[in-house]
Amino acid sequence: MRAVHGSQLHIVDIHPIAGQGPLEKVLQQGSLYPVYQPIVNLSDASIHAHEALIRGPRGSDLHTPDALLRAAAMECLGYEFEYACVVAALRSWGKMDVPGRLFVNMSAAVLTQLIRTRGPDELLRLISGLGVLSRMLVLEITEHERVDDMDELAEVVATVRQAGVSLALDDFGDGRSSLRLWSQLKPEVVKIDKYFTKNISQHGDKLKTIQALLQIADIFGTSLVAEGIETKEDLRVLRDLGIAYGQGYFLGHPNPVPVQYVGVDSQRVLAERQIVVFPELSRATPNGLLRNISLVPAPTVTVETTIDELAECFSNWPNLHALAVLDKEKPVALINRAQFMNAYSKLYYREVWGRKSCMVHANSEPRLIERDHSVDELIGILTSQDQRYLSDGFIVTDNGRYVGLGTGDQLVRSVTETRIEAARHANPLTFLPGNIPISQHMQRLIRKKVCFVACYADLNNFKPFNDYYGYWRGDEMIRLLARLAMEQCDAQRDFLGHVGGDDFMLLFQSPDWRQRSERLVEAFNTQAQSLFDDAARQAGGIEAEDRHGLLRFFPCTTVSIGAVAIDGSRYSRAEDVANLAALAKHDAKRAGAGLLERAA
């Protein structure tokens, strides 16, 4: 095939197979050509760069990239094919007066082979001979999961950088050794695989992954490009996450002529003042680990320890509720202090049993809990029929080795605290975002100086209803409010959070927030009637005890919403906005209004 040497062409050896293959003909004819897809700056909608994507002859079986790659593998022309792709991309780009950088794909293996066999000067001659400035070229390393010698690749990359060429790592997240390559090569750019960006507006787990990548990028001083952006919803999320650059069909299709501006739809999305509502994880997640529990440091005994020696140990540790029995480092039993001391104090007990093994008083089936167990997994212990842990406590191990004791009180307290903390992230009844995500979203609105409306929704006469009908129907009513509120929120603009109990927070960016809120009030007040019995509906309420224990009449449950319009540029703390919304809610309930707007 033909390659470039300075401004002249010279022959690169091809080892043809019997008969000339279709791809070999294409390479010899020089009929590969590039199309260019824009890489867009998500902060100002400008074109930052273009990626060159190679196509075969139009109308032929080798037009698509997949067909070309298959043919290259079948004809054993991988190196020659990639070299020809680089030449075609650079030649075409060099003829055009186009601003911005050029991204050119090259596998790690071919780049290494090129530098190893021809030296760095060959790449420099190739670049300059085709009229491309090396500082405007970014080599996009592909197929990095197949790198056999990372140290050699790092040396090659250092050589390339000396020529002024930048490096990008393609499809991050799709290769086995990508993270090590990122750390070792320190690429200027990392392109996030489209798996993580596709439908990110609907997947909280993908959002968390990209937030983690942003932290890594900050450590290494790397710019991120989000690939595969195909919808305005995904673009909004990636924009608000702070991803520097984006690429995908919504921002621009591959084109033989590089575009100078992004399309109107993309510009409109990137110019929006509003912020998007990030997707949440589907359920209340992170379950606390037992490492957070307060362990009781305690000595241990062995199966050879006598009853007298055990009594002395308990005497030396007066506050110890139990002792673990170890066989080498493995805990095998637990001895309850109260039960043992009750037997040991009996008349003549010491004389008869004092020299015998302490295993006489041991529980040989103690609760063993690994430190890294999720506290949620321990709920089974709390609800099991065997409740000996309440008096005996449990043995805590680390990778099977004894580390200390725990008490039943500590276990109950730890599980409770973990549940409360989880509810601050996602309410376990409605699975809506809890207090922490509410505050975080409010802070994002303030940070971007967005104008929005904070609405605090609360139920009227809910406690009497809950006391009268029971918590089961009370939960139904709370879920009804959550469902109706969700229906009135624009998933991209409006944030709905569950503060707790029957309190909800709605952060509206929709301009028709008032109509949405009024529809919510009307729908809830109507549908909540179905949760009362016929007699209560006919009477318009129920008779129940008030907070002072006095029986009186309570009207059917309705919802009040206090609203306050917020200019994000005037506030710096989410707490201040939350307090204003709470005051508005208080005014709405006192006035008996469905929706009441309070001045900020």
XYZ file of C-alpha atoms in Angstrom:
600
model
C 0.000 0.000 0.000
C 0.992 3.650 -0.180
C 2.109 5.649 2.842
C 3.657 9.078 3.367
C 7.305 10.072 3.555
C 7.672 13.810 3.831
C 5.652 15.198 0.943
C 6.262 12.092 -1.142
C 4.560 8.710 -1.136
C 6.473 5.491 -0.696
C 5.487 1.839 -0.619
C 4.858 0.042 2.686
C 5.333 -3.683 2.277
C 2.190 -5.806 2.168
C 2.364 -9.554 2.367
C -0.499 -10.579 0.065
C -2.335 -13.843 0.526
C -3.165 -16.030 -2.431
C -5.192 -13.762 -4.671
C -5.716 -10.119 -3.839
C -8.305 -9.532 -1.122
C -11.003 -6.831 -1.322
C -9.412 -4.705 1.420
C -5.973 -4.935 -0.188
C -7.465 -3.514 -3.387
C -9.060 -0.676 -1.404
C -5.734 0.120 0.273
C -3.793 0.102 -2.995
C -6.397 2.315 -4.648
C -6.332 4.720 -1.714
C -10.135 4.813 -1.600
C -10.551 5.085 2.166
C -11.960 8.436 3.228
C -12.744 10.115 6.584
C -15.883 11.648 8.010
C -15.649 14.001 10.958
C -17.818 14.002 14.071
C -17.705 17.086 16.301
C -16.574 17.016 19.926
C -18.446 19.835 21.644
C -17.529 22.016 24.599
C -20.530 21.552 26.898
C -19.968 24.831 28.743
C -20.407 27.163 25.737
C -21.620 24.916 22.851
C -18.500 25.614 20.784
C -16.797 23.005 18.600
C -13.714 21.881 20.497
C -12.450 19.211 18.074
C -13.446 16.616 15.482
C -12.867 12.891 15.488
C -11.913 11.327 12.151
C -13.921 8.180 11.410
C -12.944 6.085 8.391
C -15.286 4.799 5.675
C -14.677 2.509 2.739
C -15.843 3.072 -0.875
C -19.470 4.199 -1.046
C -21.897 1.498 -2.113
C -19.369 -1.276 -1.522
C -19.399 -4.125 0.979
C -16.493 -2.432 2.762
C -18.184 0.907 3.392
C -18.849 0.504 7.118
C -16.174 0.470 9.845
C -17.228 -2.996 11.056
C -16.864 -4.445 7.555
C -13.419 -2.854 7.168
C -12.234 -4.242 10.507
C -13.474 -7.724 9.680
C -11.708 -7.630 6.323
C -8.481 -6.388 7.938
C -8.553 -9.342 10.318
C -9.334 -11.875 7.558
C -6.602 -10.553 5.246
C -4.048 -10.046 8.050
C -3.714 -6.369 7.185
C -4.332 -4.842 10.602
C -1.199 -2.677 10.685
C -1.464 -1.615 7.049
C -5.154 -0.805 7.400
C -4.693 1.374 10.487
C -1.748 3.194 8.914
C -3.836 3.912 5.832
C -6.664 5.234 8.023
C -4.307 7.691 9.730
C -2.935 8.836 6.381
C -6.427 9.355 4.950
C -7.575 11.324 7.995
C -4.507 13.580 8.108
C -4.420 14.153 4.346
C -8.054 15.261 4.252
C -7.733 17.433 7.374
C -4.546 19.065 6.112
C -6.357 20.262 2.970
C -9.068 22.010 4.976
C -8.686 25.219 6.939
C -10.656 24.051 9.967
C -10.142 25.374 13.516
C -9.912 23.047 16.486
C -8.152 19.793 17.169
C -8.263 16.523 15.278
C -8.742 13.182 17.064
C -7.345 10.224 15.125
C -7.813 6.614 16.219
C -4.826 4.305 16.513
C -4.544 1.063 18.429
C -1.885 0.787 21.101
C -0.317 -2.135 19.218
C 0.018 -0.229 15.919
C 1.351 2.900 17.614
C 3.954 0.820 19.424
C 4.901 -1.018 16.226
C 5.180 2.219 14.264
C 7.523 3.843 16.783
C 9.470 0.638 17.356
C 10.109 -0.137 13.671
C 10.252 3.324 12.111
C 11.105 5.616 15.003
C 9.366 8.795 16.176
C 10.576 10.753 13.158
C 8.275 8.752 10.874
C 5.186 9.963 12.729
C 6.448 13.549 12.709
C 7.125 13.425 8.957
C 3.694 11.938 8.420
C 1.995 14.730 10.377
C 3.940 17.684 9.022
C 4.067 16.296 5.470
C 0.297 16.400 5.286
C -0.006 19.948 6.603
C -1.213 19.165 10.124
C 0.184 20.895 13.212
C 1.309 18.322 15.766
C -0.033 20.399 18.666
C -3.516 20.188 17.112
C -3.426 16.395 16.833
C -4.760 14.018 19.471
C -3.975 10.324 19.079
C -6.937 8.370 20.410
C -5.656 5.048 21.739
C -8.065 2.196 21.015
C -8.098 -1.504 21.912
C -6.129 -0.737 25.069
C -7.415 -3.874 26.754
C -4.998 -5.844 24.582
C -1.860 -4.059 25.745
C 0.755 -6.655 26.654
C 3.560 -4.342 27.764
C 2.282 -1.205 29.455
C 5.777 0.022 30.289
C 6.767 -0.055 26.610
C 3.563 1.764 25.662
C 4.311 4.432 28.290
C 7.739 4.988 26.693
C 6.146 5.246 23.246
C 3.600 7.763 24.518
C 6.372 9.865 26.088
C 8.130 9.941 22.714
C 4.934 11.002 20.951
C 4.338 13.760 23.495
C 7.801 15.177 22.838
C 6.607 15.836 19.309
C 3.737 17.948 20.675
C 1.007 15.356 20.042
C -1.605 14.847 22.775
C -3.059 11.538 23.890
C -6.632 10.381 24.461
C -7.835 7.093 25.929
C -10.873 5.774 24.063
C -13.903 3.894 25.449
C -12.899 4.112 29.103
C -14.738 1.497 31.119
C -14.738 -1.035 28.288
C -11.223 -2.410 28.816
C -9.707 -4.556 31.530
C -6.619 -2.433 32.077
C -8.047 1.036 31.427
C -7.626 2.389 34.946
C -3.982 1.382 35.111
C -3.377 2.887 31.688
C -5.028 6.116 32.798
C -2.767 6.244 35.826
C 0.386 5.268 33.941
C -0.050 7.202 30.695
C -1.693 10.335 32.149
C -3.659 11.058 28.931
C -4.794 14.618 28.344
C -8.249 13.307 27.435
C -10.297 10.261 28.458
C -13.411 9.350 26.481
C -16.114 7.685 28.594
C -17.622 4.607 26.980
C -21.181 5.172 25.741
C -22.486 2.414 28.031
C -22.150 4.841 30.951
C -23.705 7.818 29.139
C -26.583 6.151 27.287
C -29.835 6.800 29.189
C -27.897 8.286 32.107
C -30.917 10.514 32.759
C -32.758 7.369 33.908
C -30.020 5.499 35.786
C -28.693 6.702 39.120
C -25.971 4.036 39.140
C -24.483 5.362 35.888
C -24.555 8.881 37.279
C -22.657 7.766 40.388
C -20.077 6.047 38.180
C -19.426 9.197 36.164
C -19.211 11.275 39.337
C -16.448 8.898 40.449
C -14.690 9.285 37.072
C -14.827 13.062 37.490
C -12.958 12.720 40.781
C -10.300 10.532 39.148
C -9.996 12.990 36.246
C -9.465 15.833 38.698
C -6.636 13.902 40.374
C -4.855 13.233 37.064
C -5.639 16.608 35.440
C -7.575 14.904 32.628
C -10.428 16.283 30.516
C -13.407 13.970 29.981
C -15.391 13.446 26.798
C -18.808 11.797 27.152
C -19.437 9.633 24.093
C -22.763 8.402 22.757
C -24.955 11.416 23.628
C -28.164 10.833 21.702
C -30.895 12.644 23.653
C -31.417 16.075 25.145
C -32.208 14.465 28.512
C -28.818 12.760 28.675
C -27.078 15.930 27.493
C -28.633 17.932 30.329
C -27.396 15.492 32.965
C -23.864 15.347 31.551
C -23.772 19.131 31.224
C -24.786 19.634 34.852
C -22.371 16.974 36.080
C -19.557 19.172 34.804
C -18.300 16.955 31.956
C -16.095 19.167 29.794
C -16.830 17.764 26.332
C -19.464 15.665 24.628
C -19.822 13.650 21.423
C -22.787 11.861 19.909
C -25.585 12.062 17.362
C -27.531 14.693 19.312
C -24.516 17.005 19.100
C -23.611 16.169 15.512
C -23.457 13.294 13.041
C -20.271 12.291 11.205
C -19.910 14.451 8.093
C -17.353 14.619 5.242
C -17.095 18.351 5.904
C -16.381 19.332 9.533
C -19.160 21.456 11.015
C -18.408 24.841 12.541
C -21.438 25.096 14.821
C -23.645 22.678 16.733
C -27.296 22.367 15.773
C -30.073 24.571 17.111
C -31.496 21.877 19.408
C -28.112 21.255 21.025
C -27.450 24.969 21.422
C -30.829 25.451 23.058
C -30.189 22.696 25.623
C -26.676 23.879 26.443
C -27.867 27.476 26.862
C -30.618 26.617 29.351
C -30.472 28.381 32.720
C -32.365 25.621 34.523
C -30.606 22.624 36.025
C -31.646 19.047 35.454
C -32.947 16.711 38.142
C -30.390 13.971 38.596
C -31.702 10.392 38.612
C -31.635 8.707 42.000
C -30.696 5.143 42.804
C -33.824 3.027 42.693
C -33.898 2.107 46.397
C -32.491 3.272 49.685
C -28.983 1.931 49.396
C -25.896 2.173 51.212
C -26.248 -0.162 54.092
C -23.916 0.578 56.966
C -21.140 -1.805 57.821
C -20.601 -3.268 61.246
C -17.236 -1.494 61.378
C -19.233 1.482 62.589
C -20.480 -0.325 65.712
C -18.793 0.135 69.075
C -17.048 -3.134 69.893
C -16.230 -4.304 73.394
C -12.511 -5.115 73.695
C -12.356 -8.237 75.810
C -9.910 -10.985 76.746
C -10.544 -14.522 75.601
C -10.264 -17.987 77.098
C -9.573 -21.384 75.562
C -11.160 -24.793 75.892
C -8.375 -25.641 78.393
C -9.278 -22.730 80.692
C -10.662 -24.013 84.001
C -13.818 -22.779 85.678
C -11.762 -21.185 88.491
C -9.624 -19.346 85.940
C -12.774 -18.212 84.134
C -14.194 -16.831 87.406
C -10.958 -14.912 88.021
C -11.139 -13.414 84.538
C -14.692 -12.215 85.080
C -13.602 -10.803 88.437
C -10.840 -8.801 86.757
C -13.307 -7.491 84.137
C -16.377 -6.546 86.203
C -18.226 -4.848 83.325
C -17.813 -7.702 80.867
C -21.110 -9.317 79.825
C -19.519 -12.431 78.275
C -16.262 -14.109 77.260
C -15.359 -15.738 73.964
C -13.732 -19.163 73.839
C -11.104 -19.550 71.118
C -9.544 -22.572 69.489
C -6.308 -20.991 68.266
C -7.653 -17.803 66.573
C -11.061 -19.226 65.773
C -13.950 -18.424 68.154
C -15.887 -21.576 69.039
C -18.105 -20.626 71.996
C -19.438 -17.821 74.186
C -19.914 -17.838 77.974
C -22.560 -15.592 79.495
C -21.325 -13.833 82.668
C -24.629 -13.721 84.561
C -25.431 -17.385 83.970
C -21.919 -18.478 84.894
C -21.682 -16.408 88.075
C -25.099 -17.631 89.166
C -23.842 -21.246 89.015
C -20.362 -20.450 90.413
C -21.800 -18.843 93.537
C -23.656 -21.987 94.593
C -22.505 -23.914 97.681
C -19.614 -26.347 97.063
C -19.666 -25.572 93.336
C -16.048 -24.401 93.248
C -14.788 -27.441 95.110
C -16.559 -29.856 92.760
C -16.261 -28.069 89.399
C -13.450 -25.515 89.816
C -10.766 -27.497 87.955
C -12.983 -28.643 85.097
C -13.066 -27.035 81.655
C -15.000 -23.787 81.252
C -16.802 -25.367 78.271
C -19.300 -26.740 80.803
C -20.931 -23.277 80.720
C -20.305 -22.417 77.071
C -22.816 -21.771 74.316
C -21.232 -23.745 71.481
C -23.389 -22.049 68.837
C -22.676 -18.356 69.440
C -23.603 -15.576 67.052
C -20.571 -14.897 64.850
C -20.719 -11.676 62.859
C -18.103 -10.566 60.338
C -17.175 -6.884 60.636
C -17.887 -6.187 56.964
C -21.421 -7.561 57.113
C -24.083 -5.078 56.072
C -26.120 -3.997 59.066
C -29.245 -4.648 56.997
C -28.234 -8.313 56.806
C -28.268 -8.420 60.590
C -31.963 -7.612 60.805
C -32.520 -11.348 60.491
C -30.800 -11.750 63.851
C -33.099 -9.219 65.477
C -36.206 -10.975 64.169
C -35.077 -14.594 64.616
C -36.606 -16.952 67.180
C -33.217 -17.407 68.865
C -32.943 -14.265 70.983
C -29.916 -15.309 73.086
C -27.943 -12.458 71.528
C -29.917 -10.082 73.803
C -28.205 -11.532 76.876
C -25.085 -13.191 75.418
C -24.291 -10.606 72.802
C -22.254 -11.803 69.817
C -18.679 -12.411 68.714
C -17.237 -10.121 66.042
C -14.659 -11.485 63.616
C -12.493 -9.976 60.919
C -11.852 -12.454 58.139
C -12.742 -15.218 60.611
C -10.409 -14.000 63.376
C -11.692 -12.780 66.726
C -11.633 -8.986 67.207
C -14.085 -8.331 70.051
C -17.583 -8.663 71.424
C -20.827 -6.853 70.772
C -23.984 -6.500 72.819
C -27.588 -6.844 71.754
C -28.206 -3.184 72.634
C -25.363 -2.117 70.355
C -26.737 -4.201 67.497
C -30.238 -2.732 67.810
C -28.818 0.791 68.064
C -26.544 0.326 65.041
C -29.322 -1.061 62.853
C -31.627 1.775 63.882
C -29.029 4.471 63.182
C -28.241 2.940 59.814
C -31.929 2.896 58.888
C -32.281 6.539 59.877
C -29.196 7.507 57.862
C -30.447 5.562 54.832
C -33.815 7.336 55.104
C -31.987 10.654 54.839
C -30.883 9.542 51.363
C -34.053 7.768 50.223
C -37.284 7.378 52.138
C -37.989 3.648 52.670
C -41.772 4.125 52.303
C -41.890 6.026 49.002
C -38.274 5.519 47.785
C -38.216 9.232 47.018
C -35.048 11.230 47.749
C -34.655 12.103 51.424
C -33.228 15.121 53.236
C -29.667 14.866 51.967
C -30.521 14.712 48.218
C -33.113 17.477 48.753
C -30.441 19.741 50.249
C -27.930 18.807 47.547
C -30.369 19.642 44.735
C -31.315 22.909 46.429
C -27.642 23.794 46.709
C -27.127 23.070 42.985
C -29.977 25.472 42.162
C -28.449 28.158 44.362
C -24.927 27.602 43.019
C -26.123 28.149 39.442
C -28.233 31.159 40.538
C -31.411 29.598 39.170
C -34.866 31.031 39.859
C -37.173 28.317 41.210
C -40.149 27.785 43.496
C -39.780 25.807 46.725
C -43.033 24.133 47.782
C -43.531 22.388 51.113
C -46.493 19.968 51.155
C -48.030 18.636 54.370
C -51.235 16.766 55.188
C -53.983 18.287 57.328
C -55.517 16.071 60.037
C -53.246 13.164 59.146
C -52.445 12.086 62.729
C -56.097 11.491 63.682
C -56.574 9.546 60.448
C -53.482 7.442 61.143
C -54.566 6.794 64.760
C -58.126 5.941 63.733
C -57.436 3.642 60.759
C -53.953 2.394 61.663
C -50.509 2.868 60.197
C -51.180 0.559 57.227
C -53.808 2.878 55.767
C -51.749 5.861 56.875
C -48.883 4.588 54.724
C -51.337 4.235 51.828
C -52.257 7.897 52.146
C -48.605 8.991 52.175
C -47.896 6.875 49.090
C -50.954 8.408 47.395
C -49.561 11.905 47.958
C -46.141 10.771 46.661
C -47.655 9.292 43.488
C -49.825 12.318 42.724
C -46.952 14.717 43.387
C -44.732 12.721 41.053
C -47.375 12.947 38.323
C -47.356 16.748 38.575
C -43.561 17.063 38.324
C -41.601 17.376 35.108
C -38.977 14.650 35.588
C -36.284 16.829 33.974
C -37.099 20.143 35.647
C -38.854 19.520 38.945
C -37.439 17.775 42.011
C -39.643 15.831 44.443
C -38.310 14.768 47.828
C -39.819 13.103 50.897
C -38.742 14.957 54.028
C -40.323 12.340 56.273
C -43.743 11.344 57.601
C -46.358 13.253 55.597
C -44.003 16.115 54.621
C -42.807 16.529 51.033
C -40.639 19.097 49.251
C -41.190 20.083 45.612
C -38.578 22.270 43.891
C -40.190 23.581 40.712
C -38.373 24.999 37.702
C -41.457 24.562 35.527
C -43.007 27.978 34.777
C -46.513 26.546 35.310
C -45.695 25.434 38.872
C -48.839 27.071 40.256
C -51.167 25.071 37.996
C -49.245 21.885 38.799
C -49.574 22.526 42.533
C -53.289 23.306 42.269
C -53.858 20.103 40.316
C -51.995 18.187 43.024
C -54.184 19.684 45.765
C -57.398 18.938 43.861
C -56.373 15.366 42.930
C -55.257 14.470 46.436
C -58.262 15.973 48.223
C -60.536 14.005 45.919
C -58.726 10.653 45.910
C -57.940 10.679 49.639
C -61.689 10.348 50.273
C -61.494 6.725 49.123
C -59.322 5.899 52.133
C -62.135 6.816 54.541
C -65.100 4.523 55.209
C -68.594 5.411 53.990
C -69.741 6.814 57.322
C -66.745 9.133 57.530
C -67.219 10.321 53.949
C -70.878 11.121 54.618
C -70.011 12.927 57.857
C -67.100 14.747 56.256
C -64.621 13.432 58.801
C -64.031 11.258 61.851
C -64.154 11.536 65.624
C -60.766 10.854 67.176
C -58.618 11.920 70.105
C -56.642 15.110 69.756
C -53.128 15.655 71.095
C -54.573 16.231 74.574
C -56.517 12.954 74.575
C -59.884 14.680 74.072
C -62.371 13.227 71.599
C -63.360 15.675 68.867
C -64.313 15.859 65.209
C -61.633 16.089 62.501
C -62.485 16.868 58.869
C -61.251 14.492 56.140
C -57.550 14.700 55.393
C -56.454 17.261 52.790
C -53.115 18.678 51.673
C -51.673 22.159 52.185
C -48.799 23.501 50.116
C -46.726 26.509 51.088
C -44.808 28.039 48.177
C -42.027 30.599 48.009
C -40.369 31.917 44.838
C -36.587 31.828 45.184
C -34.016 33.890 43.304
C -30.976 31.636 43.574
C -28.570 34.572 43.272
C -29.792 35.959 46.618
C -29.054 32.867 48.694
C -25.975 30.865 49.572
C -27.378 28.116 51.820
C -30.006 25.473 51.174
C -30.997 25.694 54.842
C -32.263 29.251 54.383
C -34.497 28.205 51.480
C -35.830 25.210 53.420
C -36.734 27.464 56.359
C -38.653 29.846 54.084
C -40.576 26.928 52.563
C -41.397 25.599 56.038
C -42.781 29.004 57.059
C -44.902 29.100 53.905
C -46.264 25.642 54.729
C -47.106 26.787 58.252
C -49.018 29.772 56.860
C -50.898 27.548 54.392
C -52.013 25.127 57.113
C -53.057 27.929 59.448
C -55.069 29.629 56.691
C -56.682 26.334 55.674
C -55.559 26.986 52.103
C -54.690 24.332 49.570
C -51.907 26.425 48.015
C -50.513 29.578 49.573
C -47.615 31.594 48.179
C -45.448 33.490 50.635
C -43.076 36.303 49.736
C -39.392 35.413 50.061
